[in-house]
């Protein structure tokens, strides 16, 4: 079971799960932040139609009914959550209710229906503002910069606590750095219901002329060119890590009931370097201005993912060029199909 299967990382993970040939997948997604047509795109790429149960996981009665129909669920990959940093500052309770309420029901379902393997989407934001780079899984959690990051910190603790009285349950916590790009076919990617506020979707909108210009948030950080450093990795690489994580749990290769893995490329890249890479790949000059820092941004973060490399046998297949190339293909697909946040609700 993939929760949030119509979302950005969820749908790419379903593609990798199906293409592995080892898993039969069902999705649960309320579609409040995604569209059910995502499953058409998944079918176009894989040739397999994955059913989506369109319901809110916070509604326990409806959610639990799925387990009566499917008594053979071996694992849950739990993506379904809100993830906009700014919105979480504006509406914290909505984040705590949705992200933690859904996780509580997922954990209860694992207990009640004897699901042995749980994989949880966490985030590098649990580390807070770190001073020693790269961050490893042993880096202590810092103060969460926003309620979104706090829901991930609490979520991790909820899982650990829930495993204590449930020795048959096993969980992996995956802490993502910055997933970007789209499926290499250009047929699936991020489809935001709101105006995007993440870097790569904005770059693509500017490159395609849908947005006249963009701003580089901060050029006075203590980095090599003054702009922020992040660890970007291709969304299909993140997706592939989930298949390997599920294999790992189901083959009982985990040493502990709960293990944590960073998922990053290990490379820190600045915002200005990302802009240059996008200009090269798209062939379009980007119109941008150098602006003030964005509140809540940390100067630099990138991860040490050697644990995932060694234990999950996971390695990034794609570099920055493919991140940009696939994002550009997807942007053109969005435009040709008129699939933009302005055009659907
Ligand atoms: C944030 C969260 C991350 C979350 C992700 C999903 C933190 C530390 N990170 O990532 O956990 O999963 O959002 O939404 O809270 N930028 C510009 N101009 C723009 C847009 C972005 O310069 O128009 C810069 C930002 O300042 C930042 C970088 O691009 O330095 C990446 O920004 P973004 O794509 O929004 O991701 P994060 O903020 O790193």
JSON list of N, CA, C and O and ligand atoms in Angstrom, two decimals, residues 83-85 123-125 145-146 148-149 176-180 197-202 214-218 221 228-230 232 271 294 296-299 301, ligand 1:
[
{"chain": "A", "resi": 83, "resn": "UNK", "atom": "N", "xyz": [3.09, 19.34, 2.90]},
{"chain": "A", "resi": 83, "resn": "UNK", "atom": "CA", "xyz": [4.54, 19.56, 2.90]},
{"chain": "A", "resi": 83, "resn": "UNK", "atom": "C", "xyz": [5.00, 20.98, 2.61]},
{"chain": "A", "resi": 83, "resn": "UNK", "atom": "O", "xyz": [6.18, 21.22, 2.36]},
{"chain": "A", "resi": 84, "resn": "UNK", "atom": "N", "xyz": [4.06, 21.93, 2.64]},
{"chain": "A", "resi": 84, "resn": "UNK", "atom": "CA", "xyz": [4.50, 23.30, 2.33]},
{"chain": "A", "resi": 84, "resn": "UNK", "atom": "C", "xyz": [4.92, 24.02, 3.60]},
{"chain": "A", "resi": 84, "resn": "UNK", "atom": "O", "xyz": [4.13, 24.21, 4.53]},
{"chain": "A", "resi": 85, "resn": "UNK", "atom": "N", "xyz": [6.18, 24.41, 3.59]},
{"chain": "A", "resi": 85, "resn": "UNK", "atom": "CA", "xyz": [6.78, 25.01, 4.79]},
{"chain": "A", "resi": 85, "resn": "UNK", "atom": "C", "xyz": [6.01, 26.27, 5.22]},
{"chain": "A", "resi": 85, "resn": "UNK", "atom": "O", "xyz": [5.60, 26.40, 6.37]},
{"chain": "A", "resi": 123, "resn": "UNK", "atom": "N", "xyz": [12.14, 13.91, 6.48]},
{"chain": "A", "resi": 123, "resn": "UNK", "atom": "CA", "xyz": [12.76, 15.01, 5.74]},
{"chain": "A", "resi": 123, "resn": "UNK", "atom": "C", "xyz": [14.04, 15.44, 6.42]},
{"chain": "A", "resi": 123, "resn": "UNK", "atom": "O", "xyz": [14.17, 15.35, 7.65]},
{"chain": "A", "resi": 124, "resn": "UNK", "atom": "N", "xyz": [14.97, 15.98, 5.62]},
{"chain": "A", "resi": 124, "resn": "UNK", "atom": "CA", "xyz": [16.20, 16.50, 6.22]},
{"chain": "A", "resi": 124, "resn": "UNK", "atom": "C", "xyz": [15.90, 17.71, 7.09]},
{"chain": "A", "resi": 124, "resn": "UNK", "atom": "O", "xyz": [16.75, 18.14, 7.87]},
{"chain": "A", "resi": 125, "resn": "UNK", "atom": "N", "xyz": [14.68, 18.23, 6.99]},
{"chain": "A", "resi": 125, "resn": "UNK", "atom": "CA", "xyz": [14.34, 19.38, 7.83]},
{"chain": "A", "resi": 125, "resn": "UNK", "atom": "C", "xyz": [14.30, 18.99, 9.31]},
{"chain": "A", "resi": 125, "resn": "UNK", "atom": "O", "xyz": [14.31, 19.88, 10.18]},
{"chain": "A", "resi": 145, "resn": "UNK", "atom": "N", "xyz": [12.42, 24.21, 12.20]},
{"chain": "A", "resi": 145, "resn": "UNK", "atom": "CA", "xyz": [12.26, 25.59, 11.74]},
{"chain": "A", "resi": 145, "resn": "UNK", "atom": "C", "xyz": [10.81, 25.95, 11.46]},
{"chain": "A", "resi": 145, "resn": "UNK", "atom": "O", "xyz": [10.47, 27.12, 11.31]},
{"chain": "A", "resi": 146, "resn": "UNK", "atom": "N", "xyz": [9.94, 24.95, 11.36]},
{"chain": "A", "resi": 146, "resn": "UNK", "atom": "CA", "xyz": [8.53, 25.22, 11.03]},
{"chain": "A", "resi": 146, "resn": "UNK", "atom": "C", "xyz": [7.68, 24.02, 11.48]},
{"chain": "A", "resi": 146, "resn": "UNK", "atom": "O", "xyz": [8.21, 22.93, 11.70]},
{"chain": "A", "resi": 148, "resn": "UNK", "atom": "N", "xyz": [5.79, 22.10, 9.80]},
{"chain": "A", "resi": 148, "resn": "UNK", "atom": "CA", "xyz": [5.94, 20.95, 8.89]},
{"chain": "A", "resi": 148, "resn": "UNK", "atom": "C", "xyz": [7.10, 20.06, 9.36]},
{"chain": "A", "resi": 148, "resn": "UNK", "atom": "O", "xyz": [6.95, 18.84, 9.52]},
{"chain": "A", "resi": 149, "resn": "UNK", "atom": "N", "xyz": [8.25, 20.67, 9.60]},
{"chain": "A", "resi": 149, "resn": "UNK", "atom": "CA", "xyz": [9.43, 19.91, 10.04]},
{"chain": "A", "resi": 149, "resn": "UNK", "atom": "C", "xyz": [9.15, 19.26, 11.40]},
{"chain": "A", "resi": 149, "resn": "UNK", "atom": "O", "xyz": [9.58, 18.13, 11.67]},
{"chain": "A", "resi": 176, "resn": "UNK", "atom": "N", "xyz": [14.49, 12.62, 3.38]},
{"chain": "A", "resi": 176, "resn": "UNK", "atom": "CA", "xyz": [14.81, 13.10, 2.04]},
{"chain": "A", "resi": 176, "resn": "UNK", "atom": "C", "xyz": [15.49, 14.46, 2.10]},
{"chain": "A", "resi": 176, "resn": "UNK", "atom": "O", "xyz": [15.09, 15.33, 2.84]},
{"chain": "A", "resi": 177, "resn": "UNK", "atom": "N", "xyz": [16.43, 14.64, 1.17]},
{"chain": "A", "resi": 177, "resn": "UNK", "atom": "CA", "xyz": [16.97, 15.98, 0.94]},
{"chain": "A", "resi": 177, "resn": "UNK", "atom": "C", "xyz": [16.05, 16.64, -0.11]},
{"chain": "A", "resi": 177, "resn": "UNK", "atom": "O", "xyz": [14.84, 16.62, 0.07]},
{"chain": "A", "resi": 178, "resn": "UNK", "atom": "N", "xyz": [16.53, 17.18, -1.20]},
{"chain": "A", "resi": 178, "resn": "UNK", "atom": "CA", "xyz": [15.62, 17.91, -2.10]},
{"chain": "A", "resi": 178, "resn": "UNK", "atom": "C", "xyz": [15.33, 17.14, -3.38]},
{"chain": "A", "resi": 178, "resn": "UNK", "atom": "O", "xyz": [16.09, 17.23, -4.34]},
{"chain": "A", "resi": 179, "resn": "UNK", "atom": "N", "xyz": [14.23, 16.39, -3.42]},
{"chain": "A", "resi": 179, "resn": "UNK", "atom": "CA", "xyz": [13.89, 15.66, -4.65]},
{"chain": "A", "resi": 179, "resn": "UNK", "atom": "C", "xyz": [13.39, 16.61, -5.73]},
{"chain": "A", "resi": 179, "resn": "UNK", "atom": "O", "xyz": [12.54, 17.47, -5.46]},
{"chain": "A", "resi": 180, "resn": "UNK", "atom": "N", "xyz": [13.93, 16.46, -6.93]},
{"chain": "A", "resi": 180, "resn": "UNK", "atom": "CA", "xyz": [13.52, 17.33, -8.05]},
{"chain": "A", "resi": 180, "resn": "UNK", "atom": "C", "xyz": [13.46, 16.51, -9.32]},
{"chain": "A", "resi": 180, "resn": "UNK", "atom": "O", "xyz": [13.83, 15.33, -9.34]},
{"chain": "A", "resi": 197, "resn": "UNK", "atom": "N", "xyz": [6.28, 26.79, -4.99]},
{"chain": "A", "resi": 197, "resn": "UNK", "atom": "CA", "xyz": [7.25, 27.65, -4.30]},
{"chain": "A", "resi": 197, "resn": "UNK", "atom": "C", "xyz": [8.61, 26.96, -4.13]},
{"chain": "A", "resi": 197, "resn": "UNK", "atom": "O", "xyz": [9.48, 27.49, -3.46]},
{"chain": "A", "resi": 198, "resn": "UNK", "atom": "N", "xyz": [8.76, 25.82, -4.78]},
{"chain": "A", "resi": 198, "resn": "UNK", "atom": "CA", "xyz": [10.06, 25.15, -4.77]},
{"chain": "A", "resi": 198, "resn": "UNK", "atom": "C", "xyz": [10.87, 25.58, -5.99]},
{"chain": "A", "resi": 198, "resn": "UNK", "atom": "O", "xyz": [10.31, 25.95, -7.02]},
{"chain": "A", "resi": 199, "resn": "UNK", "atom": "N", "xyz": [12.18, 25.48, -5.84]},
{"chain": "A", "resi": 199, "resn": "UNK", "atom": "CA", "xyz": [13.08, 26.07, -6.83]},
{"chain": "A", "resi": 199, "resn": "UNK", "atom": "C", "xyz": [12.89, 25.54, -8.26]},
{"chain": "A", "resi": 199, "resn": "UNK", "atom": "O", "xyz": [12.72, 26.32, -9.19]},
{"chain": "A", "resi": 200, "resn": "UNK", "atom": "N", "xyz": [12.95, 24.23, -8.44]},
{"chain": "A", "resi": 200, "resn": "UNK", "atom": "CA", "xyz": [12.99, 23.71, -9.82]},
{"chain": "A", "resi": 200, "resn": "UNK", "atom": "C", "xyz": [11.68, 23.97, -10.59]},
{"chain": "A", "resi": 200, "resn": "UNK", "atom": "O", "xyz": [11.72, 24.44, -11.73]},
{"chain": "A", "resi": 201, "resn": "UNK", "atom": "N", "xyz": [10.50, 23.72, -9.98]},
{"chain": "A", "resi": 201, "resn": "UNK", "atom": "CA", "xyz": [9.28, 24.07, -10.72]},
{"chain": "A", "resi": 201, "resn": "UNK", "atom": "C", "xyz": [9.22, 25.56, -11.10]},
{"chain": "A", "resi": 201, "resn": "UNK", "atom": "O", "xyz": [8.75, 25.90, -12.19]},
{"chain": "A", "resi": 202, "resn": "UNK", "atom": "N", "xyz": [9.74, 26.42, -10.24]},
{"chain": "A", "resi": 202, "resn": "UNK", "atom": "CA", "xyz": [9.74, 27.86, -10.56]},
{"chain": "A", "resi": 202, "resn": "UNK", "atom": "C", "xyz": [10.70, 28.13, -11.72]},
{"chain": "A", "resi": 202, "resn": "UNK", "atom": "O", "xyz": [10.35, 28.84, -12.67]},
{"chain": "A", "resi": 214, "resn": "UNK", "atom": "N", "xyz": [12.12, 35.42, -11.75]},
{"chain": "A", "resi": 214, "resn": "UNK", "atom": "CA", "xyz": [12.16, 34.80, -10.43]},
{"chain": "A", "resi": 214, "resn": "UNK", "atom": "C", "xyz": [13.23, 35.50, -9.59]},
{"chain": "A", "resi": 214, "resn": "UNK", "atom": "O", "xyz": [14.02, 36.30, -10.11]},
{"chain": "A", "resi": 215, "resn": "UNK", "atom": "N", "xyz": [13.23, 35.15, -8.31]},
{"chain": "A", "resi": 215, "resn": "UNK", "atom": "CA", "xyz": [14.19, 35.78, -7.40]},
{"chain": "A", "resi": 215, "resn": "UNK", "atom": "C", "xyz": [15.09, 34.72, -6.78]},
{"chain": "A", "resi": 215, "resn": "UNK", "atom": "O", "xyz": [14.61, 33.66, -6.39]},
{"chain": "A", "resi": 216, "resn": "UNK", "atom": "N", "xyz": [16.37, 35.01, -6.71]},
{"chain": "A", "resi": 216, "resn": "UNK", "atom": "CA", "xyz": [17.29, 34.16, -5.94]},
{"chain": "A", "resi": 216, "resn": "UNK", "atom": "C", "xyz": [17.24, 34.69, -4.50]},
{"chain": "A", "resi": 216, "resn": "UNK", "atom": "O", "xyz": [17.56, 35.86, -4.25]},
{"chain": "A", "resi": 217, "resn": "UNK", "atom": "N", "xyz": [16.77, 33.82, -3.60]},
{"chain": "A", "resi": 217, "resn": "UNK", "atom": "CA", "xyz": [16.57, 34.28, -2.23]},
{"chain": "A", "resi": 217, "resn": "UNK", "atom": "C", "xyz": [17.88, 34.27, -1.45]},
{"chain": "A", "resi": 217, "resn": "UNK", "atom": "O", "xyz": [18.26, 33.26, -0.86]},
{"chain": "A", "resi": 218, "resn": "UNK", "atom": "N", "xyz": [18.56, 35.39, -1.43]},
{"chain": "A", "resi": 218, "resn": "UNK", "atom": "CA", "xyz": [19.76, 35.55, -0.62]},
{"chain": "A", "resi": 218, "resn": "UNK", "atom": "C", "xyz": [21.03, 35.31, -1.42]},
{"chain": "A", "resi": 218, "resn": "UNK", "atom": "O", "xyz": [21.20, 34.26, -2.03]},
{"chain": "A", "resi": 221, "resn": "UNK", "atom": "N", "xyz": [24.96, 34.70, 1.75]},
{"chain": "A", "resi": 221, "resn": "UNK", "atom": "CA", "xyz": [25.27, 33.57, 2.65]},
{"chain": "A", "resi": 221, "resn": "UNK", "atom": "C", "xyz": [26.76, 33.25, 2.54]},
{"chain": "A", "resi": 221, "resn": "UNK", "atom": "O", "xyz": [27.40, 33.57, 1.53]},
{"chain": "A", "resi": 228, "resn": "UNK", "atom": "N", "xyz": [22.17, 29.90, -1.34]},
{"chain": "A", "resi": 228, "resn": "UNK", "atom": "CA", "xyz": [22.02, 28.72, -0.46]},
{"chain": "A", "resi": 228, "resn": "UNK", "atom": "C", "xyz": [22.49, 27.42, -1.14]},
{"chain": "A", "resi": 228, "resn": "UNK", "atom": "O", "xyz": [22.34, 27.26, -2.35]},
{"chain": "A", "resi": 229, "resn": "UNK", "atom": "N", "xyz": [22.95, 26.51, -0.32]},
{"chain": "A", "resi": 229, "resn": "UNK", "atom": "CA", "xyz": [23.36, 25.19, -0.80]},
{"chain": "A", "resi": 229, "resn": "UNK", "atom": "C", "xyz": [22.35, 24.14, -0.35]},
{"chain": "A", "resi": 229, "resn": "UNK", "atom": "O", "xyz": [21.95, 24.10, 0.81]},
{"chain": "A", "resi": 230, "resn": "UNK", "atom": "N", "xyz": [21.94, 23.31, -1.30]},
{"chain": "A", "resi": 230, "resn": "UNK", "atom": "CA", "xyz": [21.03, 22.19, -1.01]},
{"chain": "A", "resi": 230, "resn": "UNK", "atom": "C", "xyz": [21.54, 20.94, -1.70]},
{"chain": "A", "resi": 230, "resn": "UNK", "atom": "O", "xyz": [22.35, 21.00, -2.62]},
{"chain": "A", "resi": 232, "resn": "UNK", "atom": "N", "xyz": [20.27, 18.28, -4.02]},
{"chain": "A", "resi": 232, "resn": "UNK", "atom": "CA", "xyz": [19.18, 17.90, -4.92]},
{"chain": "A", "resi": 232, "resn": "UNK", "atom": "C", "xyz": [19.42, 16.49, -5.44]},
{"chain": "A", "resi": 232, "resn": "UNK", "atom": "O", "xyz": [20.56, 16.13, -5.74]},
{"chain": "A", "resi": 271, "resn": "UNK", "atom": "N", "xyz": [22.07, 27.70, -5.40]},
{"chain": "A", "resi": 271, "resn": "UNK", "atom": "CA", "xyz": [20.92, 28.12, -6.22]},
{"chain": "A", "resi": 271, "resn": "UNK", "atom": "C", "xyz": [21.42, 28.64, -7.57]},
{"chain": "A", "resi": 271, "resn": "UNK", "atom": "O", "xyz": [20.88, 28.29, -8.63]},
{"chain": "A", "resi": 294, "resn": "UNK", "atom": "N", "xyz": [15.05, 34.39, 2.09]},
{"chain": "A", "resi": 294, "resn": "UNK", "atom": "CA", "xyz": [13.69, 33.95, 2.40]},
{"chain": "A", "resi": 294, "resn": "UNK", "atom": "C", "xyz": [13.65, 33.54, 3.87]},
{"chain": "A", "resi": 294, "resn": "UNK", "atom": "O", "xyz": [14.48, 32.73, 4.30]},
{"chain": "A", "resi": 296, "resn": "UNK", "atom": "N", "xyz": [13.28, 31.67, 7.18]},
{"chain": "A", "resi": 296, "resn": "UNK", "atom": "CA", "xyz": [13.20, 30.22, 7.47]},
{"chain": "A", "resi": 296, "resn": "UNK", "atom": "C", "xyz": [14.22, 29.39, 6.71]},
{"chain": "A", "resi": 296, "resn": "UNK", "atom": "O", "xyz": [14.41, 28.22, 7.02]},
{"chain": "A", "resi": 297, "resn": "UNK", "atom": "N", "xyz": [14.85, 29.98, 5.69]},
{"chain": "A", "resi": 297, "resn": "UNK", "atom": "CA", "xyz": [15.85, 29.21, 4.93]},
{"chain": "A", "resi": 297, "resn": "UNK", "atom": "C", "xyz": [17.13, 29.04, 5.75]},
{"chain": "A", "resi": 297, "resn": "UNK", "atom": "O", "xyz": [17.54, 29.97, 6.45]},
{"chain": "A", "resi": 298, "resn": "UNK", "atom": "N", "xyz": [17.73, 27.86, 5.65]},
{"chain": "A", "resi": 298, "resn": "UNK", "atom": "CA", "xyz": [19.04, 27.70, 6.27]},
{"chain": "A", "resi": 298, "resn": "UNK", "atom": "C", "xyz": [20.10, 27.86, 5.17]},
{"chain": "A", "resi": 298, "resn": "UNK", "atom": "O", "xyz": [19.82, 27.59, 4.00]},
{"chain": "A", "resi": 299, "resn": "UNK", "atom": "N", "xyz": [21.31, 28.32, 5.54]},
{"chain": "A", "resi": 299, "resn": "UNK", "atom": "CA", "xyz": [22.32, 28.62, 4.52]},
{"chain": "A", "resi": 299, "resn": "UNK", "atom": "C", "xyz": [22.71, 27.41, 3.68]},
{"chain": "A", "resi": 299, "resn": "UNK", "atom": "O", "xyz": [22.77, 27.50, 2.45]},
{"chain": "A", "resi": 301, "resn": "UNK", "atom": "N", "xyz": [22.73, 22.87, 3.46]},
{"chain": "A", "resi": 301, "resn": "UNK", "atom": "CA", "xyz": [22.56, 21.51, 4.00]},
{"chain": "A", "resi": 301, "resn": "UNK", "atom": "C", "xyz": [22.79, 20.51, 2.87]},
{"chain": "A", "resi": 301, "resn": "UNK", "atom": "O", "xyz": [22.35, 20.71, 1.74]},
{"chain": "B", "resi": 1, "resn": "LIG", "atom": "C1", "xyz": [11.94, 22.76, 1.89]},
{"chain": "B", "resi": 1, "resn": "LIG", "atom": "C2", "xyz": [12.11, 21.96, 3.16]},
{"chain": "B", "resi": 1, "resn": "LIG", "atom": "C3", "xyz": [12.03, 20.49, 2.87]},
{"chain": "B", "resi": 1, "resn": "LIG", "atom": "C4", "xyz": [10.73, 20.20, 2.23]},
{"chain": "B", "resi": 1, "resn": "LIG", "atom": "C5", "xyz": [10.65, 20.98, 0.93]},
{"chain": "B", "resi": 1, "resn": "LIG", "atom": "C6", "xyz": [9.32, 20.67, 0.28]},
{"chain": "B", "resi": 1, "resn": "LIG", "atom": "C7", "xyz": [13.48, 22.96, 4.89]},
{"chain": "B", "resi": 1, "resn": "LIG", "atom": "C8", "xyz": [14.87, 23.15, 5.40]},
{"chain": "B", "resi": 1, "resn": "LIG", "atom": "N1", "xyz": [13.40, 22.27, 3.75]},
{"chain": "B", "resi": 1, "resn": "LIG", "atom": "O1", "xyz": [13.10, 22.61, 1.11]},
{"chain": "B", "resi": 1, "resn": "LIG", "atom": "O2", "xyz": [12.11, 19.76, 4.07]},
{"chain": "B", "resi": 1, "resn": "LIG", "atom": "O3", "xyz": [10.62, 18.83, 1.98]},
{"chain": "B", "resi": 1, "resn": "LIG", "atom": "O4", "xyz": [10.78, 22.37, 1.20]},
{"chain": "B", "resi": 1, "resn": "LIG", "atom": "O5", "xyz": [8.55, 21.75, 0.01]},
{"chain": "B", "resi": 1, "resn": "LIG", "atom": "O6", "xyz": [12.53, 23.40, 5.46]},
{"chain": "B", "resi": 1, "resn": "LIG", "atom": "N2", "xyz": [14.85, 29.40, -3.90]},
{"chain": "B", "resi": 1, "resn": "LIG", "atom": "C9", "xyz": [15.12, 30.59, -4.55]},
{"chain": "B", "resi": 1, "resn": "LIG", "atom": "N3", "xyz": [14.11, 31.14, -5.29]},
{"chain": "B", "resi": 1, "resn": "LIG", "atom": "C10", "xyz": [12.88, 30.58, -5.40]},
{"chain": "B", "resi": 1, "resn": "LIG", "atom": "C11", "xyz": [12.62, 29.36, -4.72]},
{"chain": "B", "resi": 1, "resn": "LIG", "atom": "C12", "xyz": [13.62, 28.79, -3.96]},
{"chain": "B", "resi": 1, "resn": "LIG", "atom": "O7", "xyz": [16.21, 31.14, -4.48]},
{"chain": "B", "resi": 1, "resn": "LIG", "atom": "O8", "xyz": [12.00, 31.18, -6.07]},
{"chain": "B", "resi": 1, "resn": "LIG", "atom": "C13", "xyz": [15.92, 28.79, -3.11]},
{"chain": "B", "resi": 1, "resn": "LIG", "atom": "C14", "xyz": [15.61, 28.65, -1.64]},
{"chain": "B", "resi": 1, "resn": "LIG", "atom": "O9", "xyz": [15.96, 29.81, -0.94]},
{"chain": "B", "resi": 1, "resn": "LIG", "atom": "C15", "xyz": [16.45, 27.44, -1.26]},
{"chain": "B", "resi": 1, "resn": "LIG", "atom": "C16", "xyz": [16.52, 26.61, -2.53]},
{"chain": "B", "resi": 1, "resn": "LIG", "atom": "O10", "xyz": [16.11, 27.48, -3.59]},
{"chain": "B", "resi": 1, "resn": "LIG", "atom": "O11", "xyz": [17.75, 27.85, -0.95]},
{"chain": "B", "resi": 1, "resn": "LIG", "atom": "C17", "xyz": [15.59, 25.41, -2.50]},
{"chain": "B", "resi": 1, "resn": "LIG", "atom": "O12", "xyz": [14.30, 25.84, -2.10]},
{"chain": "B", "resi": 1, "resn": "LIG", "atom": "P1", "xyz": [13.04, 24.85, -2.13]},
{"chain": "B", "resi": 1, "resn": "LIG", "atom": "O13", "xyz": [12.97, 24.18, -3.45]},
{"chain": "B", "resi": 1, "resn": "LIG", "atom": "O14", "xyz": [11.85, 25.66, -1.70]},
{"chain": "B", "resi": 1, "resn": "LIG", "atom": "O15", "xyz": [13.37, 23.74, -1.05]},
{"chain": "B", "resi": 1, "resn": "LIG", "atom": "P2", "xyz": [13.86, 23.85, 0.48]},
{"chain": "B", "resi": 1, "resn": "LIG", "atom": "O16", "xyz": [13.39, 25.11, 1.09]},
{"chain": "B", "resi": 1, "resn": "LIG", "atom": "O17", "xyz": [15.31, 23.55, 0.51]}
]
